[in-house]
Amino acid sequence: MTIRVAVDALGGDRAPSEIVAGALDARAPGIVPVLYGPAGLDTHGLEHVVCDGAVGMDDKPAEAVRAKPGSSLVRAVRAVGDGDAQAVVSAGNTGAMLAASLLHVRRLPGVLRPGIAVLLPAAAGPSVLIDAGANADARPEHLVQFAHMGAVFAEEILEVAEPRVRLLSIGEEPEKGNQLTLEAHALLADAGLRFEGNTEGRTLLEGEADVVVCDGFTGNVALKTLEGTIGSVLDALRHEIDANVRGRLGGALIRPAARRVRARLDVDTHGGGYLLGLQGIVVIAHGASSRRATANAIRMAARGVEHDIVGRLRESLPERVVESARSTTPNGNK
Amino acid sequence: MTIRVAVDALGGDRAPSEIVAGALDARAPGIVPVLYGPAGLDTHGLEHVVCDGAVGMDDKPAEAVRAKPGSSLVRAVRAVGDGDAQAVVSAGNTGAMLAASLLHVRRLPGVLRPGIAVLLPAAAGPSVLIDAGANADARPEHLVQFAHMGAVFAEEILEVAEPRVRLLSIGEEPEKGNQLTLEAHALLADAGLRFEGNTEGRTLLEGEADVVVCDGFTGNVALKTLEGTIGSVLDALRHEIDANVRGRLGGALIRPAARRVRARLDVDTHGGGYLLGLQGIVVIAHGASSRRATANAIRMAARGVEHDIVGRLRESLPERVVESARSTTPNGNK
């Protein structure tokens, strides 16, 4: 099987050079990256769809998608809706990716809101955090759907049978939380999932859950805090090690160990998150995506196609989510 | 000046032994820890007020405070209201500390909600995060008050002139965030503070702000994620270093450097957070407080008294907060 992955060559802080380089690296038997970008882009021989304009990081999502139908971001997303590609990757404006995906890839039946699922590099192996930033304001029933989608992800991609699901909150006890998590906790306990209660930010890297559920604001804050803290701790250590000869000697000796830690904890290792709940594979890459992150995001997109994540969600979601979907307005997105 | 600090000997996961030991360590000329705990407690000669019962971590806050007026937590807090102590420290149930403080220490005029202010160990020096968990659900005007209280804290305790204030959100741009932060952003821009816009979890340890403002749910998730990640990264590194002889040798050489990093980033270094907005100094210590954390929390309480944080808030808050207080219901707490 050959998987065509539409790549937004203008998305992200380091576009287009790192994006093009990453796409070249990801090209492999079975993976065909297709660059969506402006005329004159040096594509090093990769397939190229010439686009007109770019969506900026500051553009208002819905407006940008309406006003810039020919932009690289919108055209790359539309490629999936039109069947020209099986998946799309962009490190660009997350809100615009969501808006374009709702318009051109469309939601799976029964899904109220797509959610961004990312992998957390927990000690015992990766776990899924959902929603990492698609929905800054969410309702309890959205969190229940995120839990179901995250569980399918964990089953299919992480190959975990009966994934353990937890709700990100501010205490282990069910009565600890805000209005949203208190209501979501009650719904999750009754959702047919292996729900093991609340979890705290403290344990995100310990892997006590296979799926951690939260609204997109909380998930984004937690994810960025985690990424920033990993970087700050390693930087602080390097700074102290470099302070004297003894440290520098020790630093040289522990370099391989430090490299192994970095390899596991580096955000570039996974490269992005899936926007789940759509009728196609959409990967939202880190805004600061490097060449390596881009290549890994494209591989992640291809893996999503190989594992037929969309088909699995389509099959298993209706029975899983219909209960919670029924109790809400038919169109949760606006 | 001698400062009497009421210490809840039964608060926290490691009470009473670590609490009593920490109180002994904190005893100094000018600091008199007074233990509030059960009859028969071995106080090693510290002053002891015999109490009846304890508030549990799972107790419902308001009920516990009503039902257990003689408990160590409630009596220690009441000591501040009654003038028997200038400050109180507890590593116990945060919600119960808040409820007891509202009842017995009471809010400063104009304050809608007290907020927990903690110090983040940023690279450039500590910064203030407020609210770290007192208000799981907050309104935009509460965030404005937290910003003002955090600014007074930064001015008085961190000795920062004109502290830079930022709002914790999911993007630097003003239009990124959830409903709460979007509204709070607009109010903060007009609040007479040195407001420099949004910040992300990524930069919490970089110190780009002196005061980081958020609701208590978000702040608690961010704080615990930060603490957990610091621990996980250092553990992962130690694990990899211990994997072979070369690593172990290097590990021995970098030990002093690692110790310096740990000393700065260890949560025990500050020991707790102030519950600001009250007519007395209330320090909420980490639930897992060790002897060292307890001693530092008591010293932090004494420092709050020395710097007359309450007086400074009383003087400067009315003019700072009256605008925002007026636009809301007179009693924001329930």
mmCIF file of N, CA and C in Angstrom, chain A residues 57-58 60 136-137 168-171 173 175-179 181 200-202 204-206 215-218 220-222 224-230 232-234 236-237 240-241 243-244 246-247 249-258 260-261 264-265 286, chain B residues 57-58 136-137 168-171 173 175-181 200-202 204-206 215-218 220-222 224-230 232-234 236-237 240-241 243-244 246-247 249-258 260-261 264-265 286:
data_model
loop_
_atom_site.group_PDB
_atom_site.id
_atom_site.type_symbol
_atom_site.label_atom_id
_atom_site.label_comp_id
_atom_site.label_asym_id
_atom_site.label_seq_id
_atom_site.Cartn_x
_atom_site.Cartn_y
_atom_site.Cartn_z
ATOM 1 N N MET A 57 0.012 32.295 11.861
ATOM 2 C CA MET A 57 -0.241 31.802 13.210
ATOM 3 C C MET A 57 -1.249 32.701 13.941
ATOM 4 N N ASP A 58 -1.302 33.968 13.557
ATOM 5 C CA ASP A 58 -2.195 34.907 14.232
ATOM 6 C C ASP A 58 -3.548 35.043 13.544
ATOM 7 N N LYS A 60 -7.297 34.567 12.405
ATOM 8 C CA LYS A 60 -8.459 33.963 13.065
ATOM 9 C C LYS A 60 -8.886 32.738 12.266
ATOM 10 N N ALA A 136 -10.764 24.717 23.666
ATOM 11 C CA ALA A 136 -10.379 25.450 24.873
ATOM 12 C C ALA A 136 -11.503 25.420 25.902
ATOM 13 N N ASP A 137 -12.733 25.408 25.427
ATOM 14 C CA ASP A 137 -13.867 25.255 26.342
ATOM 15 C C ASP A 137 -14.606 23.981 25.938
ATOM 16 N N LEU A 168 -7.866 14.020 34.074
ATOM 17 C CA LEU A 168 -6.880 14.932 34.671
ATOM 18 C C LEU A 168 -7.592 15.932 35.578
ATOM 19 N N SER A 169 -7.234 15.925 36.858
ATOM 20 C CA SER A 169 -7.884 16.835 37.804
ATOM 21 C C SER A 169 -6.885 17.275 38.870
ATOM 22 N N ILE A 170 -7.398 17.811 39.967
ATOM 23 C CA ILE A 170 -6.506 18.399 40.968
ATOM 24 C C ILE A 170 -6.531 17.626 42.280
ATOM 25 N N GLY A 171 -6.812 16.342 42.187
ATOM 26 C CA GLY A 171 -6.803 15.483 43.358
ATOM 27 C C GLY A 171 -7.313 14.124 42.912
ATOM 28 N N GLU A 173 -9.270 12.134 44.566
ATOM 29 C CA GLU A 173 -10.619 11.857 45.015
ATOM 30 C C GLU A 173 -11.647 12.390 44.009
ATOM 31 N N GLU A 175 -14.346 13.880 44.348
ATOM 32 C CA GLU A 175 -14.950 15.178 44.664
ATOM 33 C C GLU A 175 -13.966 16.337 44.505
ATOM 34 N N LYS A 176 -12.751 16.043 44.057
ATOM 35 C CA LYS A 176 -11.782 17.114 43.793
ATOM 36 C C LYS A 176 -11.849 17.486 42.311
ATOM 37 N N GLY A 177 -11.951 18.775 42.029
ATOM 38 C CA GLY A 177 -11.959 19.200 40.641
ATOM 39 C C GLY A 177 -12.729 20.483 40.444
ATOM 40 N N ASN A 178 -12.939 20.846 39.198
ATOM 41 C CA ASN A 178 -13.809 21.983 38.913
ATOM 42 C C ASN A 178 -15.161 21.452 38.416
ATOM 43 N N GLN A 179 -16.060 22.361 38.117
ATOM 44 C CA GLN A 179 -17.400 21.949 37.715
ATOM 45 C C GLN A 179 -17.343 20.957 36.550
ATOM 46 N N THR A 181 -14.871 18.872 35.558
ATOM 47 C CA THR A 181 -14.352 17.528 35.846
ATOM 48 C C THR A 181 -15.270 16.766 36.806
ATOM 49 N N GLU A 200 -3.423 13.214 38.521
ATOM 50 C CA GLU A 200 -2.897 14.563 38.698
ATOM 51 C C GLU A 200 -1.733 14.797 37.752
ATOM 52 N N GLY A 201 -1.412 16.064 37.527
ATOM 53 C CA GLY A 201 -0.290 16.411 36.666
ATOM 54 C C GLY A 201 0.999 15.751 37.111
ATOM 55 N N ARG A 202 1.105 15.545 38.417
ATOM 56 C CA ARG A 202 2.288 14.944 39.016
ATOM 57 C C ARG A 202 2.664 13.604 38.379
ATOM 58 N N LEU A 204 1.810 12.391 35.258
ATOM 59 C CA LEU A 204 1.669 12.264 33.805
ATOM 60 C C LEU A 204 2.790 11.437 33.181
ATOM 61 N N LEU A 205 3.991 11.546 33.722
ATOM 62 C CA LEU A 205 5.115 10.811 33.128
ATOM 63 C C LEU A 205 5.347 9.466 33.813
ATOM 64 N N GLU A 206 4.468 9.111 34.730
ATOM 65 C CA GLU A 206 4.632 7.820 35.398
ATOM 66 C C GLU A 206 3.830 6.726 34.712
ATOM 67 N N ASP A 215 -10.082 18.768 29.089
ATOM 68 C CA ASP A 215 -10.444 19.757 28.083
ATOM 69 C C ASP A 215 -9.171 20.258 27.409
ATOM 70 N N GLY A 216 -9.335 20.910 26.258
ATOM 71 C CA GLY A 216 -8.177 21.314 25.468
ATOM 72 C C GLY A 216 -7.341 22.409 26.099
ATOM 73 N N PHE A 217 -7.934 23.257 26.928
ATOM 74 C CA PHE A 217 -7.154 24.297 27.603
ATOM 75 C C PHE A 217 -6.218 23.648 28.618
ATOM 76 N N THR A 218 -6.804 22.817 29.481
ATOM 77 C CA THR A 218 -6.015 22.152 30.513
ATOM 78 C C THR A 218 -4.949 21.260 29.883
ATOM 79 N N ASN A 220 -3.541 21.499 26.964
ATOM 80 C CA ASN A 220 -2.482 22.270 26.324
ATOM 81 C C ASN A 220 -1.538 22.867 27.350
ATOM 82 N N VAL A 221 -2.099 23.377 28.447
ATOM 83 C CA VAL A 221 -1.248 23.921 29.514
ATOM 84 C C VAL A 221 -0.373 22.811 30.097
ATOM 85 N N ALA A 222 -0.972 21.648 30.356
ATOM 86 C CA ALA A 222 -0.205 20.546 30.952
ATOM 87 C C ALA A 222 0.893 20.087 30.000
ATOM 88 N N LYS A 224 2.385 21.711 27.511
ATOM 89 C CA LYS A 224 3.454 22.688 27.347
ATOM 90 C C LYS A 224 4.280 22.835 28.629
ATOM 91 N N THR A 225 3.626 22.688 29.778
ATOM 92 C CA THR A 225 4.370 22.740 31.038
ATOM 93 C C THR A 225 5.343 21.569 31.104
ATOM 94 N N LEU A 226 4.855 20.418 30.698
ATOM 95 C CA LEU A 226 5.676 19.219 30.692
ATOM 96 C C LEU A 226 6.871 19.399 29.747
ATOM 97 N N GLU A 227 6.611 19.864 28.537
ATOM 98 C CA GLU A 227 7.690 20.031 27.562
ATOM 99 C C GLU A 227 8.700 21.072 28.043
ATOM 100 N N GLY A 228 8.171 22.185 28.548
ATOM 101 C CA GLY A 228 9.055 23.250 29.008
ATOM 102 C C GLY A 228 9.897 22.820 30.193
ATOM 103 N N THR A 229 9.290 22.044 31.088
ATOM 104 C CA THR A 229 10.007 21.617 32.281
ATOM 105 C C THR A 229 11.113 20.623 31.935
ATOM 106 N N ILE A 230 10.829 19.706 31.021
ATOM 107 C CA ILE A 230 11.863 18.764 30.576
ATOM 108 C C ILE A 230 13.073 19.550 30.067
ATOM 109 N N SER A 232 13.860 22.721 30.666
ATOM 110 C CA SER A 232 14.482 23.542 31.703
ATOM 111 C C SER A 232 15.360 22.719 32.636
ATOM 112 N N VAL A 233 14.906 21.516 32.990
ATOM 113 C CA VAL A 233 15.682 20.680 33.912
ATOM 114 C C VAL A 233 16.987 20.248 33.244
ATOM 115 N N LEU A 234 16.903 19.803 31.996
ATOM 116 C CA LEU A 234 18.115 19.355 31.306
ATOM 117 C C LEU A 234 19.073 20.530 31.077
ATOM 118 N N ALA A 236 19.278 23.223 32.993
ATOM 119 C CA ALA A 236 19.840 23.589 34.295
ATOM 120 C C ALA A 236 20.973 22.648 34.659
ATOM 121 N N LEU A 237 20.771 21.371 34.374
ATOM 122 C CA LEU A 237 21.798 20.390 34.699
ATOM 123 C C LEU A 237 23.052 20.643 33.861
ATOM 124 N N GLU A 240 24.964 23.596 35.244
ATOM 125 C CA GLU A 240 25.711 23.303 36.469
ATOM 126 C C GLU A 240 26.905 22.397 36.180
ATOM 127 N N ILE A 241 26.734 21.454 35.264
ATOM 128 C CA ILE A 241 27.819 20.535 34.919
ATOM 129 C C ILE A 241 28.970 21.296 34.279
ATOM 130 N N ALA A 243 29.957 24.130 34.941
ATOM 131 C CA ALA A 243 30.500 25.159 35.817
ATOM 132 C C ALA A 243 31.936 24.860 36.263
ATOM 133 N N ASN A 244 32.376 23.600 36.207
ATOM 134 C CA ASN A 244 33.757 23.307 36.599
ATOM 135 C C ASN A 244 34.298 22.066 35.890
ATOM 136 N N ARG A 246 35.483 19.187 37.007
ATOM 137 C CA ARG A 246 34.948 17.902 37.469
ATOM 138 C C ARG A 246 33.596 17.611 36.795
ATOM 139 N N GLY A 247 32.755 18.649 36.779
ATOM 140 C CA GLY A 247 31.441 18.494 36.156
ATOM 141 C C GLY A 247 31.562 18.179 34.675
ATOM 142 N N LEU A 249 33.981 16.766 33.076
ATOM 143 C CA LEU A 249 34.448 15.392 32.876
ATOM 144 C C LEU A 249 33.293 14.409 33.079
ATOM 145 N N GLY A 250 32.574 14.603 34.170
ATOM 146 C CA GLY A 250 31.405 13.740 34.428
ATOM 147 C C GLY A 250 30.388 13.860 33.311
ATOM 148 N N GLY A 251 30.206 15.075 32.826
ATOM 149 C CA GLY A 251 29.230 15.320 31.757
ATOM 150 C C GLY A 251 29.575 14.539 30.509
ATOM 151 N N ALA A 252 30.885 14.469 30.200
ATOM 152 C CA ALA A 252 31.299 13.705 29.016
ATOM 153 C C ALA A 252 30.979 12.226 29.204
ATOM 154 N N LEU A 253 31.152 11.745 30.436
ATOM 155 C CA LEU A 253 30.905 10.320 30.698
ATOM 156 C C LEU A 253 29.416 9.971 30.649
ATOM 157 N N ILE A 254 28.580 10.899 31.089
ATOM 158 C CA ILE A 254 27.143 10.558 31.119
ATOM 159 C C ILE A 254 26.450 10.935 29.807
ATOM 160 N N ARG A 255 27.232 11.411 28.830
ATOM 161 C CA ARG A 255 26.586 11.880 27.596
ATOM 162 C C ARG A 255 25.662 10.836 26.963
ATOM 163 N N PRO A 256 26.108 9.568 26.844
ATOM 164 C CA PRO A 256 25.190 8.579 26.234
ATOM 165 C C PRO A 256 23.901 8.407 27.046
ATOM 166 N N ALA A 257 24.039 8.438 28.375
ATOM 167 C CA ALA A 257 22.847 8.290 29.223
ATOM 168 C C ALA A 257 21.904 9.472 29.012
ATOM 169 N N ALA A 258 22.489 10.675 28.972
ATOM 170 C CA ALA A 258 21.674 11.868 28.774
ATOM 171 C C ALA A 258 20.986 11.826 27.418
ATOM 172 N N ARG A 260 20.025 9.156 25.821
ATOM 173 C CA ARG A 260 18.888 8.219 25.881
ATOM 174 C C ARG A 260 17.682 8.866 26.546
ATOM 175 N N VAL A 261 17.938 9.656 27.605
ATOM 176 C CA VAL A 261 16.831 10.347 28.283
ATOM 177 C C VAL A 261 16.181 11.338 27.323
ATOM 178 N N ARG A 264 13.962 9.778 24.634
ATOM 179 C CA ARG A 264 12.617 9.387 25.061
ATOM 180 C C ARG A 264 11.733 10.607 25.294
ATOM 181 N N LEU A 265 12.315 11.655 25.888
ATOM 182 C CA LEU A 265 11.484 12.771 26.347
ATOM 183 C C LEU A 265 11.339 13.873 25.299
ATOM 184 N N HIS A 286 3.846 20.065 16.041
ATOM 185 C CA HIS A 286 4.363 21.129 16.894
ATOM 186 C C HIS A 286 4.672 22.382 16.073
ATOM 187 N N MET B 57 -7.943 14.214 54.741
ATOM 188 C CA MET B 57 -7.731 14.721 53.390
ATOM 189 C C MET B 57 -9.000 14.555 52.548
ATOM 190 N N ASP B 58 -9.831 13.560 52.883
ATOM 191 C CA ASP B 58 -11.041 13.307 52.100
ATOM 192 C C ASP B 58 -12.269 14.013 52.672
ATOM 193 N N ALA B 136 -11.155 26.297 42.202
ATOM 194 C CA ALA B 136 -11.163 25.443 41.006
ATOM 195 C C ALA B 136 -11.963 26.092 39.888
ATOM 196 N N ASP B 137 -12.986 26.834 40.238
ATOM 197 C CA ASP B 137 -13.736 27.597 39.248
ATOM 198 C C ASP B 137 -13.613 29.071 39.612
ATOM 199 N N LEU B 168 -1.639 32.951 32.369
ATOM 200 C CA LEU B 168 -1.323 31.618 31.846
ATOM 201 C C LEU B 168 -2.395 31.198 30.849
ATOM 202 N N SER B 169 -1.994 30.965 29.606
ATOM 203 C CA SER B 169 -2.965 30.578 28.594
ATOM 204 C C SER B 169 -2.334 29.607 27.606
ATOM 205 N N ILE B 170 -2.956 29.439 26.447
ATOM 206 C CA ILE B 170 -2.501 28.408 25.504
ATOM 207 C C ILE B 170 -1.965 29.020 24.220
ATOM 208 N N GLY B 171 -1.447 30.220 24.321
ATOM 209 C CA GLY B 171 -0.846 30.886 23.181
ATOM 210 C C GLY B 171 -0.486 32.296 23.620
ATOM 211 N N GLU B 173 -0.751 34.995 21.861
ATOM 212 C CA GLU B 173 -1.645 36.002 21.299
ATOM 213 C C GLU B 173 -2.870 36.205 22.196
ATOM 214 N N GLU B 175 -5.865 36.573 21.597
ATOM 215 C CA GLU B 175 -7.088 35.875 21.199
ATOM 216 C C GLU B 175 -6.999 34.363 21.403
ATOM 217 N N LYS B 176 -5.875 33.899 21.974
ATOM 218 C CA LYS B 176 -5.758 32.472 22.288
ATOM 219 C C LYS B 176 -6.142 32.239 23.744
ATOM 220 N N GLY B 177 -7.007 31.271 23.971
ATOM 221 C CA GLY B 177 -7.377 30.969 25.345
ATOM 222 C C GLY B 177 -8.766 30.384 25.439
ATOM 223 N N ASN B 178 -9.264 30.257 26.647
ATOM 224 C CA ASN B 178 -10.653 29.843 26.813
ATOM 225 C C ASN B 178 -11.480 31.081 27.209
ATOM 226 N N GLN B 179 -12.767 30.884 27.402
ATOM 227 C CA GLN B 179 -13.643 32.016 27.699
ATOM 228 C C GLN B 179 -13.110 32.825 28.882
ATOM 229 N N LEU B 180 -12.684 32.098 29.923
ATOM 230 C CA LEU B 180 -12.194 32.760 31.133
ATOM 231 C C LEU B 180 -10.974 33.635 30.849
ATOM 232 N N THR B 181 -9.994 33.087 30.155
ATOM 233 C CA THR B 181 -8.768 33.862 29.949
ATOM 234 C C THR B 181 -8.979 34.985 28.936
ATOM 235 N N GLU B 200 2.807 30.865 28.353
ATOM 236 C CA GLU B 200 2.449 29.463 28.195
ATOM 237 C C GLU B 200 3.176 28.624 29.230
ATOM 238 N N GLY B 201 2.654 27.413 29.445
ATOM 239 C CA GLY B 201 3.293 26.499 30.388
ATOM 240 C C GLY B 201 4.752 26.258 30.068
ATOM 241 N N ARG B 202 5.075 26.336 28.791
ATOM 242 C CA ARG B 202 6.438 26.116 28.309
ATOM 243 C C ARG B 202 7.475 26.997 29.004
ATOM 244 N N LEU B 204 7.218 28.554 32.082
ATOM 245 C CA LEU B 204 7.047 28.786 33.520
ATOM 246 C C LEU B 204 8.382 28.818 34.257
ATOM 247 N N LEU B 205 9.330 28.009 33.830
ATOM 248 C CA LEU B 205 10.620 27.963 34.532
ATOM 249 C C LEU B 205 11.656 28.894 33.909
ATOM 250 N N GLU B 206 11.234 29.661 32.929
ATOM 251 C CA GLU B 206 12.182 30.593 32.315
ATOM 252 C C GLU B 206 12.105 31.974 32.955
ATOM 253 N N ASP B 215 -6.635 30.532 37.006
ATOM 254 C CA ASP B 215 -7.604 29.983 37.958
ATOM 255 C C ASP B 215 -6.932 28.852 38.727
ATOM 256 N N GLY B 216 -7.543 28.452 39.846
ATOM 257 C CA GLY B 216 -6.922 27.468 40.724
ATOM 258 C C GLY B 216 -6.825 26.075 40.141
ATOM 259 N N PHE B 217 -7.721 25.726 39.236
ATOM 260 C CA PHE B 217 -7.648 24.406 38.598
ATOM 261 C C PHE B 217 -6.423 24.350 37.691
ATOM 262 N N THR B 218 -6.340 25.337 36.803
ATOM 263 C CA THR B 218 -5.225 25.384 35.866
ATOM 264 C C THR B 218 -3.897 25.495 36.611
ATOM 265 N N ASN B 220 -3.153 24.568 39.635
ATOM 266 C CA ASN B 220 -2.809 23.344 40.345
ATOM 267 C C ASN B 220 -2.305 22.269 39.387
ATOM 268 N N VAL B 221 -2.968 22.152 38.229
ATOM 269 C CA VAL B 221 -2.510 21.185 37.227
ATOM 270 C C VAL B 221 -1.100 21.555 36.756
ATOM 271 N N ALA B 222 -0.884 22.844 36.478
ATOM 272 C CA ALA B 222 0.432 23.273 35.984
ATOM 273 C C ALA B 222 1.505 23.028 37.039
ATOM 274 N N LYS B 224 1.544 20.900 39.596
ATOM 275 C CA LYS B 224 1.817 19.480 39.825
ATOM 276 C C LYS B 224 2.509 18.847 38.617
ATOM 277 N N THR B 225 2.160 19.324 37.419
ATOM 278 C CA THR B 225 2.842 18.812 36.225
ATOM 279 C C THR B 225 4.316 19.189 36.274
ATOM 280 N N LEU B 226 4.550 20.414 36.677
ATOM 281 C CA LEU B 226 5.924 20.904 36.798
ATOM 282 C C LEU B 226 6.704 20.084 37.831
ATOM 283 N N GLU B 227 6.112 19.901 38.996
ATOM 284 C CA GLU B 227 6.794 19.151 40.052
ATOM 285 C C GLU B 227 7.050 17.702 39.636
ATOM 286 N N GLY B 228 6.003 17.093 39.051
ATOM 287 C CA GLY B 228 6.133 15.701 38.645
ATOM 288 C C GLY B 228 7.175 15.528 37.555
ATOM 289 N N THR B 229 7.209 16.487 36.626
ATOM 290 C CA THR B 229 8.141 16.374 35.506
ATOM 291 C C THR B 229 9.580 16.552 35.974
ATOM 292 N N ILE B 230 9.815 17.476 36.888
ATOM 293 C CA ILE B 230 11.156 17.652 37.445
ATOM 294 C C ILE B 230 11.638 16.317 38.033
ATOM 295 N N SER B 232 10.472 13.271 37.425
ATOM 296 C CA SER B 232 10.577 12.211 36.413
ATOM 297 C C SER B 232 11.848 12.338 35.584
ATOM 298 N N VAL B 233 12.209 13.568 35.219
ATOM 299 C CA VAL B 233 13.407 13.763 34.399
ATOM 300 C C VAL B 233 14.653 13.363 35.186
ATOM 301 N N LEU B 234 14.729 13.811 36.436
ATOM 302 C CA LEU B 234 15.913 13.479 37.242
ATOM 303 C C LEU B 234 15.978 11.972 37.515
ATOM 304 N N ALA B 236 14.737 9.623 35.540
ATOM 305 C CA ALA B 236 15.081 8.960 34.280
ATOM 306 C C ALA B 236 16.581 9.047 34.046
ATOM 307 N N LEU B 237 17.130 10.208 34.344
ATOM 308 C CA LEU B 237 18.561 10.397 34.145
ATOM 309 C C LEU B 237 19.364 9.471 35.070
ATOM 310 N N GLU B 240 19.297 5.924 33.770
ATOM 311 C CA GLU B 240 20.175 5.688 32.618
ATOM 312 C C GLU B 240 21.648 5.721 33.029
ATOM 313 N N ILE B 241 21.964 6.628 33.952
ATOM 314 C CA ILE B 241 23.350 6.737 34.421
ATOM 315 C C ILE B 241 23.781 5.454 35.134
ATOM 316 N N ALA B 243 22.965 2.578 34.468
ATOM 317 C CA ALA B 243 22.879 1.395 33.607
ATOM 318 C C ALA B 243 24.251 0.782 33.301
ATOM 319 N N ASN B 244 25.326 1.545 33.436
ATOM 320 C CA ASN B 244 26.646 0.955 33.170
ATOM 321 C C ASN B 244 27.746 1.681 33.955
ATOM 322 N N ARG B 246 30.500 3.261 33.017
ATOM 323 C CA ARG B 246 30.857 4.594 32.542
ATOM 324 C C ARG B 246 29.886 5.630 33.116
ATOM 325 N N GLY B 247 28.607 5.303 33.026
ATOM 326 C CA GLY B 247 27.581 6.220 33.531
ATOM 327 C C GLY B 247 27.736 6.442 35.027
ATOM 328 N N LEU B 249 30.373 6.204 36.879
ATOM 329 C CA LEU B 249 31.540 7.041 37.155
ATOM 330 C C LEU B 249 31.205 8.511 36.879
ATOM 331 N N GLY B 250 30.602 8.754 35.724
ATOM 332 C CA GLY B 250 30.196 10.125 35.387
ATOM 333 C C GLY B 250 29.200 10.661 36.399
ATOM 334 N N GLY B 251 28.311 9.789 36.835
ATOM 335 C CA GLY B 251 27.282 10.194 37.807
ATOM 336 C C GLY B 251 27.909 10.668 39.103
ATOM 337 N N ALA B 252 28.977 9.968 39.523
ATOM 338 C CA ALA B 252 29.659 10.371 40.756
ATOM 339 C C ALA B 252 30.284 11.753 40.591
ATOM 340 N N LEU B 253 30.822 12.004 39.412
ATOM 341 C CA LEU B 253 31.476 13.292 39.175
ATOM 342 C C LEU B 253 30.483 14.451 39.092
ATOM 343 N N ILE B 254 29.301 14.175 38.552
ATOM 344 C CA ILE B 254 28.346 15.290 38.410
ATOM 345 C C ILE B 254 27.456 15.429 39.645
ATOM 346 N N ARG B 255 27.706 14.625 40.671
ATOM 347 C CA ARG B 255 26.802 14.658 41.829
ATOM 348 C C ARG B 255 26.624 16.064 42.416
ATOM 349 N N PRO B 256 27.722 16.823 42.609
ATOM 350 C CA PRO B 256 27.513 18.175 43.171
ATOM 351 C C PRO B 256 26.647 19.052 42.263
ATOM 352 N N ALA B 257 26.852 18.926 40.950
ATOM 353 C CA ALA B 257 26.049 19.713 40.006
ATOM 354 C C ALA B 257 24.584 19.311 40.105
ATOM 355 N N ALA B 258 24.325 18.002 40.151
ATOM 356 C CA ALA B 258 22.949 17.517 40.237
ATOM 357 C C ALA B 258 22.307 17.993 41.537
ATOM 358 N N ARG B 260 22.975 20.763 43.132
ATOM 359 C CA ARG B 260 22.610 22.180 43.000
ATOM 360 C C ARG B 260 21.306 22.355 42.217
ATOM 361 N N VAL B 261 21.146 21.536 41.163
ATOM 362 C CA VAL B 261 19.909 21.603 40.376
ATOM 363 C C VAL B 261 18.717 21.211 41.249
ATOM 364 N N ARG B 264 17.610 23.859 43.775
ATOM 365 C CA ARG B 264 16.800 24.951 43.258
ATOM 366 C C ARG B 264 15.383 24.481 42.924
ATOM 367 N N LEU B 265 15.294 23.267 42.346
ATOM 368 C CA LEU B 265 14.006 22.838 41.796
ATOM 369 C C LEU B 265 13.150 22.072 42.796
ATOM 370 N N HIS B 286 2.666 21.723 51.209
ATOM 371 C CA HIS B 286 2.533 20.533 50.371
ATOM 372 C C HIS B 286 1.978 19.366 51.188
#
